Short mmCIF file of C-alpha atoms and ligand atoms in Angstrom, two decimals:
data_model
loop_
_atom_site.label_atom_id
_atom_site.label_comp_id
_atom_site.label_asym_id
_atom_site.label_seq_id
_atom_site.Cartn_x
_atom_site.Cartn_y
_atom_site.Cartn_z
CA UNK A 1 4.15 108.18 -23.77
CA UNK A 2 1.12 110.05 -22.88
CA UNK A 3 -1.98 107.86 -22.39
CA UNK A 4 -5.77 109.22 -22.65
CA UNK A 5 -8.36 108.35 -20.18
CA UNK A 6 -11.61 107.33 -21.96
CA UNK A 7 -15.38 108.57 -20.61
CA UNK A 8 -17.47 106.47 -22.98
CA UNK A 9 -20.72 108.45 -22.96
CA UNK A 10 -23.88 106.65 -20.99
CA UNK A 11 -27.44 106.85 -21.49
CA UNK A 12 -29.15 105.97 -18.31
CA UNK A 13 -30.98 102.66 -18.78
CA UNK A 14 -35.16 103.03 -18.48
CA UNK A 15 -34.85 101.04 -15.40
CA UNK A 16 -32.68 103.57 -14.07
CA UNK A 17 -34.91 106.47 -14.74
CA UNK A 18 -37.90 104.69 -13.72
CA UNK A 19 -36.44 104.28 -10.47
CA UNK A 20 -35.68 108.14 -9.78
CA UNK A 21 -39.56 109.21 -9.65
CA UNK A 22 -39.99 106.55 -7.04
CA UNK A 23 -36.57 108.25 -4.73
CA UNK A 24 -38.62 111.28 -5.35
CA UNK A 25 -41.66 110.11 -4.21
CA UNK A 26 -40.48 108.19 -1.37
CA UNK A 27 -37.91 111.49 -0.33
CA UNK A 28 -41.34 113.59 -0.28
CA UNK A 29 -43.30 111.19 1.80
CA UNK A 30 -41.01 110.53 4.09
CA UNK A 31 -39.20 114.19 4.80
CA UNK A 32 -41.99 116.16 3.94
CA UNK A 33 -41.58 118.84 1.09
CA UNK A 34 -39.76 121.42 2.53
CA UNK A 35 -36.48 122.18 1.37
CA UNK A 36 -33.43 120.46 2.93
CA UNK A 37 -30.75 122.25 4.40
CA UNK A 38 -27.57 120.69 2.38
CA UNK A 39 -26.42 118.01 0.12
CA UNK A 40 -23.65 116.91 2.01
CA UNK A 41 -23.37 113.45 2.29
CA UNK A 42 -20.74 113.76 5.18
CA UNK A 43 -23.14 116.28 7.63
CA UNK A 44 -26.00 114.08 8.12
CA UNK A 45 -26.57 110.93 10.42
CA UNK A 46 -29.95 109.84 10.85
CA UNK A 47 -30.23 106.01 11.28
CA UNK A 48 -33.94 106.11 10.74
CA UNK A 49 -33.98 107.18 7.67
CA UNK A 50 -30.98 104.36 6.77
CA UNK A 51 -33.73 101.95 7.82
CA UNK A 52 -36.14 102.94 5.96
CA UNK A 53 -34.04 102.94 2.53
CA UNK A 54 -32.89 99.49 3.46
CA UNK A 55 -36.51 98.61 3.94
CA UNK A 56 -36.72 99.53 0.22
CA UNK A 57 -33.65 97.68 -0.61
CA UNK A 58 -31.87 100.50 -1.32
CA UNK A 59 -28.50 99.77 0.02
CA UNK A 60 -26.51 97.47 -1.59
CA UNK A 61 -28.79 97.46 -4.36
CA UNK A 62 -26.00 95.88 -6.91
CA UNK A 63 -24.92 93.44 -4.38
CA UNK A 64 -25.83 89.99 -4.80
CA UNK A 65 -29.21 88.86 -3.87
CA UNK A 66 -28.00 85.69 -1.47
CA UNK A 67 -26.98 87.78 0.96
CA UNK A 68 -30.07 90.40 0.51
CA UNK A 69 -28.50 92.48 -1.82
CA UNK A 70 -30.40 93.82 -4.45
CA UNK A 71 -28.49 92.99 -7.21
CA UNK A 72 -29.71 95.57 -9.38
CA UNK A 73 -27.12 97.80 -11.80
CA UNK A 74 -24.72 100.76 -10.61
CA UNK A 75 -26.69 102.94 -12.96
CA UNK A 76 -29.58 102.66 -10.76
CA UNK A 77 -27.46 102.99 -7.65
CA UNK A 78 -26.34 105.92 -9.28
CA UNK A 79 -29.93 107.46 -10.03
CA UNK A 80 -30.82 106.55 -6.01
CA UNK A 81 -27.98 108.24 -4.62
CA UNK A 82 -28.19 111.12 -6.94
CA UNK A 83 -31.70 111.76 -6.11
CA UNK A 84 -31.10 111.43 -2.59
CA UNK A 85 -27.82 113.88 -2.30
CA UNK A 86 -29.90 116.68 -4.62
CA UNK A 87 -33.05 116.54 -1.98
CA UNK A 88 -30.26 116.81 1.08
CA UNK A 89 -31.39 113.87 2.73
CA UNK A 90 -29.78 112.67 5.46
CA UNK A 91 -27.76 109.38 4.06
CA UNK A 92 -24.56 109.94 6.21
CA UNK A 93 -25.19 106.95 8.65
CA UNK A 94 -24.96 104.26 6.13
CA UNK A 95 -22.95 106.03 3.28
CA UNK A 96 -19.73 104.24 4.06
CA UNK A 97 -21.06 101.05 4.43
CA UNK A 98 -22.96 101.02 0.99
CA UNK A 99 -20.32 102.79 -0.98
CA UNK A 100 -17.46 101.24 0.09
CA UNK A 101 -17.17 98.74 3.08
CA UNK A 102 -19.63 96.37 2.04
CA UNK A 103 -17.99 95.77 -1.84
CA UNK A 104 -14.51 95.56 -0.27
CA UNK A 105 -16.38 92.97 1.74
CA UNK A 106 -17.65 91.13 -1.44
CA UNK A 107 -14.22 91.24 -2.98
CA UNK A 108 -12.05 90.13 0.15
CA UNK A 109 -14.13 89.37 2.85
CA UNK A 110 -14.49 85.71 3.65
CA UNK A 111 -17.86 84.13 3.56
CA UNK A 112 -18.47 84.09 7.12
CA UNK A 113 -17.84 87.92 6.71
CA UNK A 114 -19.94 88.43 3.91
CA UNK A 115 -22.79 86.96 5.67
CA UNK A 116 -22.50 88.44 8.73
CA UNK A 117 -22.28 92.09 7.44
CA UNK A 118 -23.65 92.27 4.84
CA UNK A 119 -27.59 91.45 5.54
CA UNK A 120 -27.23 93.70 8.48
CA UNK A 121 -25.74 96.82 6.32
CA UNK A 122 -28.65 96.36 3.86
CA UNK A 123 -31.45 96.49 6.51
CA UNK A 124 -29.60 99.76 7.25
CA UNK A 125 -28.65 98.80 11.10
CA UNK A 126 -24.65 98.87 10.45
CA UNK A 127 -22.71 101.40 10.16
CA UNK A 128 -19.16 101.75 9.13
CA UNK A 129 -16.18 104.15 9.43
CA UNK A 130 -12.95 104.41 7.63
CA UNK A 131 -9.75 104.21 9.35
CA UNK A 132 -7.18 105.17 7.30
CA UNK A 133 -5.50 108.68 7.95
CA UNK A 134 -3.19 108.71 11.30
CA UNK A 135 -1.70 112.20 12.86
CA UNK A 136 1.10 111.62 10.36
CA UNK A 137 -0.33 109.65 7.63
CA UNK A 138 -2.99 111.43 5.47
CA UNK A 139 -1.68 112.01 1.93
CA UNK A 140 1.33 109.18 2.06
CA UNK A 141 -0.96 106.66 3.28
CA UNK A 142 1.38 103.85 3.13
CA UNK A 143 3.43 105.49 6.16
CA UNK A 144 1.08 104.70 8.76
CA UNK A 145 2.30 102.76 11.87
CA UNK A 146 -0.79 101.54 13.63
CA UNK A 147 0.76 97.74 14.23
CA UNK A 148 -1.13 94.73 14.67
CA UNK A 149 0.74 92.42 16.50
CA UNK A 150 -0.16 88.37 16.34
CA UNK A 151 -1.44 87.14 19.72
CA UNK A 152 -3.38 84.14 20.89
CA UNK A 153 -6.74 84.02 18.65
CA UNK A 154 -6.16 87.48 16.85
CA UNK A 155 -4.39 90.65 16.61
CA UNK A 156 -3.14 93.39 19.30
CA UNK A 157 -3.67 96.70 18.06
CA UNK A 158 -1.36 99.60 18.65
CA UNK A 159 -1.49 103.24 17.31
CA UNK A 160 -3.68 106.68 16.79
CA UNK A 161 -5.89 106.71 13.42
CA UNK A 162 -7.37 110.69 12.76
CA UNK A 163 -10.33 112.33 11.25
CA UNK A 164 -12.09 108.87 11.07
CA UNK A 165 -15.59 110.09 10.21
CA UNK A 166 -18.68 108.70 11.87
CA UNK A 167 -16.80 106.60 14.53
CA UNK A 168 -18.48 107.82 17.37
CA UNK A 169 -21.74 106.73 15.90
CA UNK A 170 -20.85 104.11 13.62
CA UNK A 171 -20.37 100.21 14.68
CA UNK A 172 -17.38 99.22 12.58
CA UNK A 173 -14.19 100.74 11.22
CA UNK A 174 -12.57 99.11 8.96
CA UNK A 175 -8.43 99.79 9.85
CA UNK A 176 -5.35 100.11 7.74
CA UNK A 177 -2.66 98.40 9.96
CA UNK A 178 1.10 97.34 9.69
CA UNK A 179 1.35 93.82 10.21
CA UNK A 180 5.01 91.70 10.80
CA UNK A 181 6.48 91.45 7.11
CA UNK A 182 10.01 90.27 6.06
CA UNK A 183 9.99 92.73 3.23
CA UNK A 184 11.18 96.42 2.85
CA UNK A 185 8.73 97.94 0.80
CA UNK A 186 6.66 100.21 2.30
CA UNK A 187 3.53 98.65 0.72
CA UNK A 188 4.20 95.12 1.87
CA UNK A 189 3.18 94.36 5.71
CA UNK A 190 -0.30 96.29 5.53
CA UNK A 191 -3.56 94.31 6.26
CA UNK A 192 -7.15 95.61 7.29
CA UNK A 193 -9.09 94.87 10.34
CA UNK A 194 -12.72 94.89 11.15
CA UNK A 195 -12.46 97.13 14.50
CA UNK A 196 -15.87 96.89 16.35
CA UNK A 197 -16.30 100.15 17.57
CA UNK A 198 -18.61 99.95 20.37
CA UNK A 199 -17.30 96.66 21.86
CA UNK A 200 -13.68 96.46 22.13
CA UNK A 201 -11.42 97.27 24.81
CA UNK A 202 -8.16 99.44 24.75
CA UNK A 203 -10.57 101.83 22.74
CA UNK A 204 -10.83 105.44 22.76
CA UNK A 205 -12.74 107.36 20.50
CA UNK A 206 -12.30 111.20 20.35
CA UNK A 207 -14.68 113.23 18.57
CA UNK A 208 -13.37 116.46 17.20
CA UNK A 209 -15.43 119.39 16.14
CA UNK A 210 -15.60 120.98 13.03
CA UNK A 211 -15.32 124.46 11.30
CA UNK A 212 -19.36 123.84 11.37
CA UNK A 213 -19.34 123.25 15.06
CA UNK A 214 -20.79 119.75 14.58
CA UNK A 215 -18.60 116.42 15.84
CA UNK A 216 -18.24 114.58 12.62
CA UNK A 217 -15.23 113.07 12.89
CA UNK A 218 -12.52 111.86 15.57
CA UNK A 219 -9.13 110.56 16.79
CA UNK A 220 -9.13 106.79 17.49
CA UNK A 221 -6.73 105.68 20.24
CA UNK A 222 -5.83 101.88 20.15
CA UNK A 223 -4.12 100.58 23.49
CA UNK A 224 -3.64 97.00 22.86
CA UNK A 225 -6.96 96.88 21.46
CA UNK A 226 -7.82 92.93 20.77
CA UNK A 227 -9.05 91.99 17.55
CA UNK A 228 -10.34 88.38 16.79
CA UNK A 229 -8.70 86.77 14.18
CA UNK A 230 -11.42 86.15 12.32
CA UNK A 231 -11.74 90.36 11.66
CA UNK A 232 -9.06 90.31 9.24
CA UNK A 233 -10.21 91.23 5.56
CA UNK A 234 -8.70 89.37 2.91
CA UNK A 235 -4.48 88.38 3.15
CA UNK A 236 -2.22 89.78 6.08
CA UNK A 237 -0.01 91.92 3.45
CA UNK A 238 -2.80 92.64 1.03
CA UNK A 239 -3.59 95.49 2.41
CA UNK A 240 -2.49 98.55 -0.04
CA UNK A 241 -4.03 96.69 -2.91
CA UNK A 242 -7.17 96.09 -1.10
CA UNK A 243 -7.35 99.86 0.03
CA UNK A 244 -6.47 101.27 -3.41
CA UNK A 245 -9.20 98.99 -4.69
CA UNK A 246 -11.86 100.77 -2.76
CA UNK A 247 -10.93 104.38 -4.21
CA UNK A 248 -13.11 103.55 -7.45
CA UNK A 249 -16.14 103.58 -5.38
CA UNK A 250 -14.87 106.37 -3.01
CA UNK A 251 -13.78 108.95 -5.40
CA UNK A 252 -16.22 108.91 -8.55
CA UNK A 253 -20.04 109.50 -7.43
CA UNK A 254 -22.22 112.34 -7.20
CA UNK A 255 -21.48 112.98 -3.84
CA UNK A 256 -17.93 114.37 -5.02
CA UNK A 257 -19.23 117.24 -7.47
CA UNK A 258 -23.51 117.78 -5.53
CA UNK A 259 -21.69 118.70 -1.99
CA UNK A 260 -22.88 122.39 -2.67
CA UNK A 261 -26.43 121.52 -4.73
CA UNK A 262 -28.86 122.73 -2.39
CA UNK A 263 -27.25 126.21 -2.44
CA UNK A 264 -27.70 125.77 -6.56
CA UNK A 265 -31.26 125.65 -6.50
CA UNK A 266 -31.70 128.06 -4.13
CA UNK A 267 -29.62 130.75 -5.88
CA UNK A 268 -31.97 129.68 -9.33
CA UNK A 269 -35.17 130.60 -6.74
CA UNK A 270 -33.31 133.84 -5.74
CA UNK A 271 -32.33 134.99 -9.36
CA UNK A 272 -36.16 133.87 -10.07
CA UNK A 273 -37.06 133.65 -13.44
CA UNK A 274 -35.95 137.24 -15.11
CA UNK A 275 -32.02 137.04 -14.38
CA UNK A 276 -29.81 139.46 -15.46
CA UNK A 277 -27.18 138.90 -18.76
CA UNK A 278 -24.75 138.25 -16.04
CA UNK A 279 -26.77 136.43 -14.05
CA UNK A 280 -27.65 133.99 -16.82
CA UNK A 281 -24.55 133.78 -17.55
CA UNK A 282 -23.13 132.60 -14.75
CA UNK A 283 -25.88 130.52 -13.97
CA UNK A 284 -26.02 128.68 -17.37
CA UNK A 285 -22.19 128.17 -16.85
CA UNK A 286 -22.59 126.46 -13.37
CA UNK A 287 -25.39 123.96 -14.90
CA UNK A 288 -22.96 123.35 -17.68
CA UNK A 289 -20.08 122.10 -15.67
CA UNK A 290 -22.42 120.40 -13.23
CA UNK A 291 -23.86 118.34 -16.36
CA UNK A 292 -20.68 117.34 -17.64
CA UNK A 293 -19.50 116.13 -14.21
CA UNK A 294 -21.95 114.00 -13.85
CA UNK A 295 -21.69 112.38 -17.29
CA UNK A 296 -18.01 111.66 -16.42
CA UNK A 297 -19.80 110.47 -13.15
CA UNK A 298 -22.11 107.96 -15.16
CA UNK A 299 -19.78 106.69 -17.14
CA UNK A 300 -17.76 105.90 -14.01
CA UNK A 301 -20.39 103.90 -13.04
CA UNK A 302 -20.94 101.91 -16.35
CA UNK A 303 -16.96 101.14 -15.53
CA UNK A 304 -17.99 99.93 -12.17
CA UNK A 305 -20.72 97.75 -14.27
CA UNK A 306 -18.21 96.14 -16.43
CA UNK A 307 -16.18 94.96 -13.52
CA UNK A 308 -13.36 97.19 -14.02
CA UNK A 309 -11.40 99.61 -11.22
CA UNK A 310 -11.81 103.38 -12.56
CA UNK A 311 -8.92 104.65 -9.94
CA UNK A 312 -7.21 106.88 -12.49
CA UNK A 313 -11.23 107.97 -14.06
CA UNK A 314 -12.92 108.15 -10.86
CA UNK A 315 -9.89 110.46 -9.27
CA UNK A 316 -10.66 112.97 -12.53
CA UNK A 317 -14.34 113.13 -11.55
CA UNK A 318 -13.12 113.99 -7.48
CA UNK A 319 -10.76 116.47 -8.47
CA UNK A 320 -12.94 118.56 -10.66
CA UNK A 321 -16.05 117.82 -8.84
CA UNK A 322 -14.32 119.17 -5.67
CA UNK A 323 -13.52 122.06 -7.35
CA UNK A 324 -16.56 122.99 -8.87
CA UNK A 325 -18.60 122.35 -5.53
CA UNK A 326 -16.33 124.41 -3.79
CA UNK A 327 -16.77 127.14 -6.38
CA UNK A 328 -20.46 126.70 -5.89
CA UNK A 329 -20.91 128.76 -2.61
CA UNK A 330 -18.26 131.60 -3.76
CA UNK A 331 -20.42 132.07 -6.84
CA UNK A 332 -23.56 132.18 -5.30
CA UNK A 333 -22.56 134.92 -2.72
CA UNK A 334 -21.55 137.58 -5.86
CA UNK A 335 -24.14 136.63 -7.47
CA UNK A 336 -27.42 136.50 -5.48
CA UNK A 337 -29.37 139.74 -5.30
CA UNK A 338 -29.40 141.90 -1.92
CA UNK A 339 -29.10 139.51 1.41
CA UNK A 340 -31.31 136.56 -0.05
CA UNK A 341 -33.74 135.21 1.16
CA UNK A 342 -33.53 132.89 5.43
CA UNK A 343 -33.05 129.70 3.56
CA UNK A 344 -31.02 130.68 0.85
CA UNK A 345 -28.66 132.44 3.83
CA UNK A 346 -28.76 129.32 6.12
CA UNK A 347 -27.92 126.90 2.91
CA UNK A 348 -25.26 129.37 2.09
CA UNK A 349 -23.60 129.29 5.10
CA UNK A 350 -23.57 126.28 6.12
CA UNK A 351 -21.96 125.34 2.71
CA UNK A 352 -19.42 127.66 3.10
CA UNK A 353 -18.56 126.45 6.75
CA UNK A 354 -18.37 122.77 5.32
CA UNK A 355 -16.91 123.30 1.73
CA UNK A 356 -12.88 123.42 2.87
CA UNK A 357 -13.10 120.05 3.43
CA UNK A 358 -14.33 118.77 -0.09
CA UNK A 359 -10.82 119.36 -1.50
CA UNK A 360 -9.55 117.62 1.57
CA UNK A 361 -11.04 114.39 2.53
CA UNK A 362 -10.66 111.39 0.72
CA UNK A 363 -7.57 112.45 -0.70
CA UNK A 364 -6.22 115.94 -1.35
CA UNK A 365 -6.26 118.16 -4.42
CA UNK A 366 -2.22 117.83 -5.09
CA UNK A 367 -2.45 113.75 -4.80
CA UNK A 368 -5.38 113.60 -6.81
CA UNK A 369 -3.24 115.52 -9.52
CA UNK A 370 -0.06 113.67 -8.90
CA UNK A 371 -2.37 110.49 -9.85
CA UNK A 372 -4.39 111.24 -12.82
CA UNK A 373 -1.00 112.79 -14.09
CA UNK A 374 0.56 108.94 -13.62
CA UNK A 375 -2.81 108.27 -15.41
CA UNK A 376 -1.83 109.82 -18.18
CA UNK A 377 1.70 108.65 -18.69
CA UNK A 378 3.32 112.43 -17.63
CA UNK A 379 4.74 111.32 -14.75
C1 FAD B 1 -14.17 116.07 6.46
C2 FAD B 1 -13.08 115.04 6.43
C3 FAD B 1 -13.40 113.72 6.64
C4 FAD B 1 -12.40 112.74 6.63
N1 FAD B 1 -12.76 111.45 6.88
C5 FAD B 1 -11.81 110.50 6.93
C6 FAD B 1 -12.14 109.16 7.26
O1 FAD B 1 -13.31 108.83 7.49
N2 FAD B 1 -11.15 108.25 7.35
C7 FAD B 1 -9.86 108.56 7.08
O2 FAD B 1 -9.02 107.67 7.15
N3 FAD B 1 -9.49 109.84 6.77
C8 FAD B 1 -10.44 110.80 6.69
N4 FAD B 1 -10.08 112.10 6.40
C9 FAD B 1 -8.67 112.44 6.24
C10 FAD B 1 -8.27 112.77 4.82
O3 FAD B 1 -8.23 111.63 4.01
C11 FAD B 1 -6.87 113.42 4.93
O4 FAD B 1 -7.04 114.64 5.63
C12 FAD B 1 -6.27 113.70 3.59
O5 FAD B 1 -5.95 112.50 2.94
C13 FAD B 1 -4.98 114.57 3.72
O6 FAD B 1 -4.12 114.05 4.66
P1 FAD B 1 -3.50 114.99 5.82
O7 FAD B 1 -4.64 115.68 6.50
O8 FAD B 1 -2.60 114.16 6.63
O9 FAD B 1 -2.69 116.12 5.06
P2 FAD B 1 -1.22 115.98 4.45
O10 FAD B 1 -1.10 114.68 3.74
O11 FAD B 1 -0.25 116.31 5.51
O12 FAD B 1 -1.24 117.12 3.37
C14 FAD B 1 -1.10 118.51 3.69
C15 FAD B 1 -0.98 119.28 2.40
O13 FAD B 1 0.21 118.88 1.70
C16 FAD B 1 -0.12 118.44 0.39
N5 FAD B 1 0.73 117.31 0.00
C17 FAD B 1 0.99 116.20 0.72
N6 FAD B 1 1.78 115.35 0.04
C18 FAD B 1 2.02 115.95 -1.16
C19 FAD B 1 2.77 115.57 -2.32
N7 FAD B 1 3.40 114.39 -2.38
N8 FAD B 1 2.78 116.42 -3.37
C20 FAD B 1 2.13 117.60 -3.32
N9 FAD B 1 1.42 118.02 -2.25
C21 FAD B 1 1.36 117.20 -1.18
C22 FAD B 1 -1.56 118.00 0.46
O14 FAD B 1 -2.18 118.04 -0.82
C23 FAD B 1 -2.14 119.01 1.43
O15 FAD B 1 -2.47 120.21 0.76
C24 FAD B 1 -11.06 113.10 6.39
C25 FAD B 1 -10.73 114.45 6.16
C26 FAD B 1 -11.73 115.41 6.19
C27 FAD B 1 -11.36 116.85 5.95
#
């Protein structure tokens, strides 16, 4: 029987409002006015700048406040990131680590973890990667075979992880691996290791360049790679629950539908105020879909407040949000009058160089479908 999924609508608290003038404020002081290049959450890396929003407590603003967290509401983590995505600053260095490391952290970790880690993610001085996808493991992630063999005080580490993003800046990866089960399933047998990526030996970290020429991810090589026992996150075996868990926080915020933004606004400053039928058209069309993604967005994030795990909700928001971002540059290059204007070009294009890859990462279009079909009992 088919099921329905259920957006309740969200206002935005006052506190949450109240809190985007000061992102503003604090985006113009500190990068100066001029216009930045993209919205991209996954093309920037500027530890700096990480610093200074943990300075301001804001990373892990809804985590609790004993271990610096500022336990503050996902509505105004939502404003904060929002703001910050829509004025392309660069929050790549620490996005992991905020989004999604740190609450698996809260929810698995053990205690010594959680106060290790966490303080230092907050002040914006550590960074982590995800190590999921292997050369023959993307989609069907419980196929991986990175093993993790018992030994002496911890875990040997054997196997090839791909397209981990930010490892060869980052200081931590958290890794999907197999570890010895008596079972058969395929989901039994996989745990998750806290690789330290700048201090470990049998080690290799590969970047690989993109379709934008940048290195933004890599191949990780592990050749009996030691990890100390004390690295492991949550149960050996509990791995696929713990990694499904995470996809709530992965898949639903505004970095899944703002990718393209900056080429938005600079499109409305080419059209300029006296656009054609067409043009207004097309234009009022884009801001409509862009509003209603982000109320499915917020109301994601009011799930996330009431403790519960929008996979099936926060996959809905990716897989449209993906799309529309994608459509985003296409658009704006039929639409835009004559060449446009340096900036407008430079945003263009560096969009379109980048945007192949929202459908892609973090799970593909198909798989996305395949789940919110389950979702909806038609599967
Ligand atoms: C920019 C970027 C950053 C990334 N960062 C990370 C990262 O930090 N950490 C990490 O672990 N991974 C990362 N990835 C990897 C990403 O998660 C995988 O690329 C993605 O899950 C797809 O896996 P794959 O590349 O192995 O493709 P495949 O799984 O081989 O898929 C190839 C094609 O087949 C389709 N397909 C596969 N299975 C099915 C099916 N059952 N039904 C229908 N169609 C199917 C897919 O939809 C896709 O179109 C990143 C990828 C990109 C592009």
């Amino acid at each position: 029987m088919a099921t329905a999924l259920t957006f309740d609508p969200v206002t935005l608290p006052p506190a949450a409002e109240a809190l985007r003038s000061e992102v503003r404020q604090f985006v113009a002081e500190t990068l100066g006015n001029e216009h930045r290049r993209n919205s991209d959450f996954g093309a920037s890396h500027d530890p700096e700048f990480s610093r200074a929003l943990g300075q301001r407590g804001w990373i892990g603003m809804t985590w609790p406040t004993k271990y610096g967290g500022g336990g503050r509401s996902f509505f105004e983590r939502y404003v904060m990131t929002e703001e910050l995505l829509a004025a392309g600053a660069p929050v790549g260095a620490h996005w992991i680590a905020d989004r999604q490391s740190g609450p698996l952290l809260l929810r698995y970790g053990t205690e010594a973890q959680r106060e290790f880690f966490l303080p230092k993610i907050i002040a914006g001085e550590c960074f982590f990667s995800i190590g999921m996808s292997e050369p023959d493991s993307g989609s069907d992630l419980a196929s991986v075979r990175t093993t993790a063999t018992p030994v002496e005080g911890g875990w040997l580490v054997n196997g090839t992880k791909l397209w981990s993003s930010g490892a060869h800046r980052n200081h931590y990866m958290i890794t999907l691996v197999r570890t010895p089960t008596e079972s058969e399933s395929r989901h039994a047998g996989l745990s998750q290791l806290i690789v330290d990526l700048r201090n470990s030996s049998g080690l290799t970290v590969r970047p690989i360049t993109n379709l934008a020429g940048d290195a933004e991810f890599n191949e990780v090589v592990f050749e009996d790679c030691f990890v100390p026992a004390d690295r492991l996150v949550g149960e050996p075996g509990n791995g696929w629950e713990q990694v499904t868990s995470e996809l709530g926080y992965e898949r639903s915020g505004p970095e899944r539908f703002l990718s393209a933004f900056r080429v938005f606004v600079e499109l409305l400053r080419e059209v300029g105020p006296k656009p054609t039928d067409h043009q207004a058209a097309v234009l009022g069309r884009m801001a409509a879909h862009m509003m209603t993604l982000r109320n499915m967005s917020i109301s994601v994030a009011g799930m996330l407040e009431s403790n519960r795990n929008p996979v099936v909700e926060a996959a809905l928001v990716k897989e449209l949000g993906n799309n529309f971002e994608r459509e985003v540059p296409e658009i704006a290059r039929l639409v835009a009058p004559g060449g446009g204007s340096a900036l407008f070009r430079q945003t263009l294009e560096d969009t379109i160089l980048h945007a192949p890859s929202f459908t892609i990462r973090g799970g593909t279009r198909e798989i996305l479908r395949g789940m919110i079909a389950r979702g909806l009992g038609l599967r």
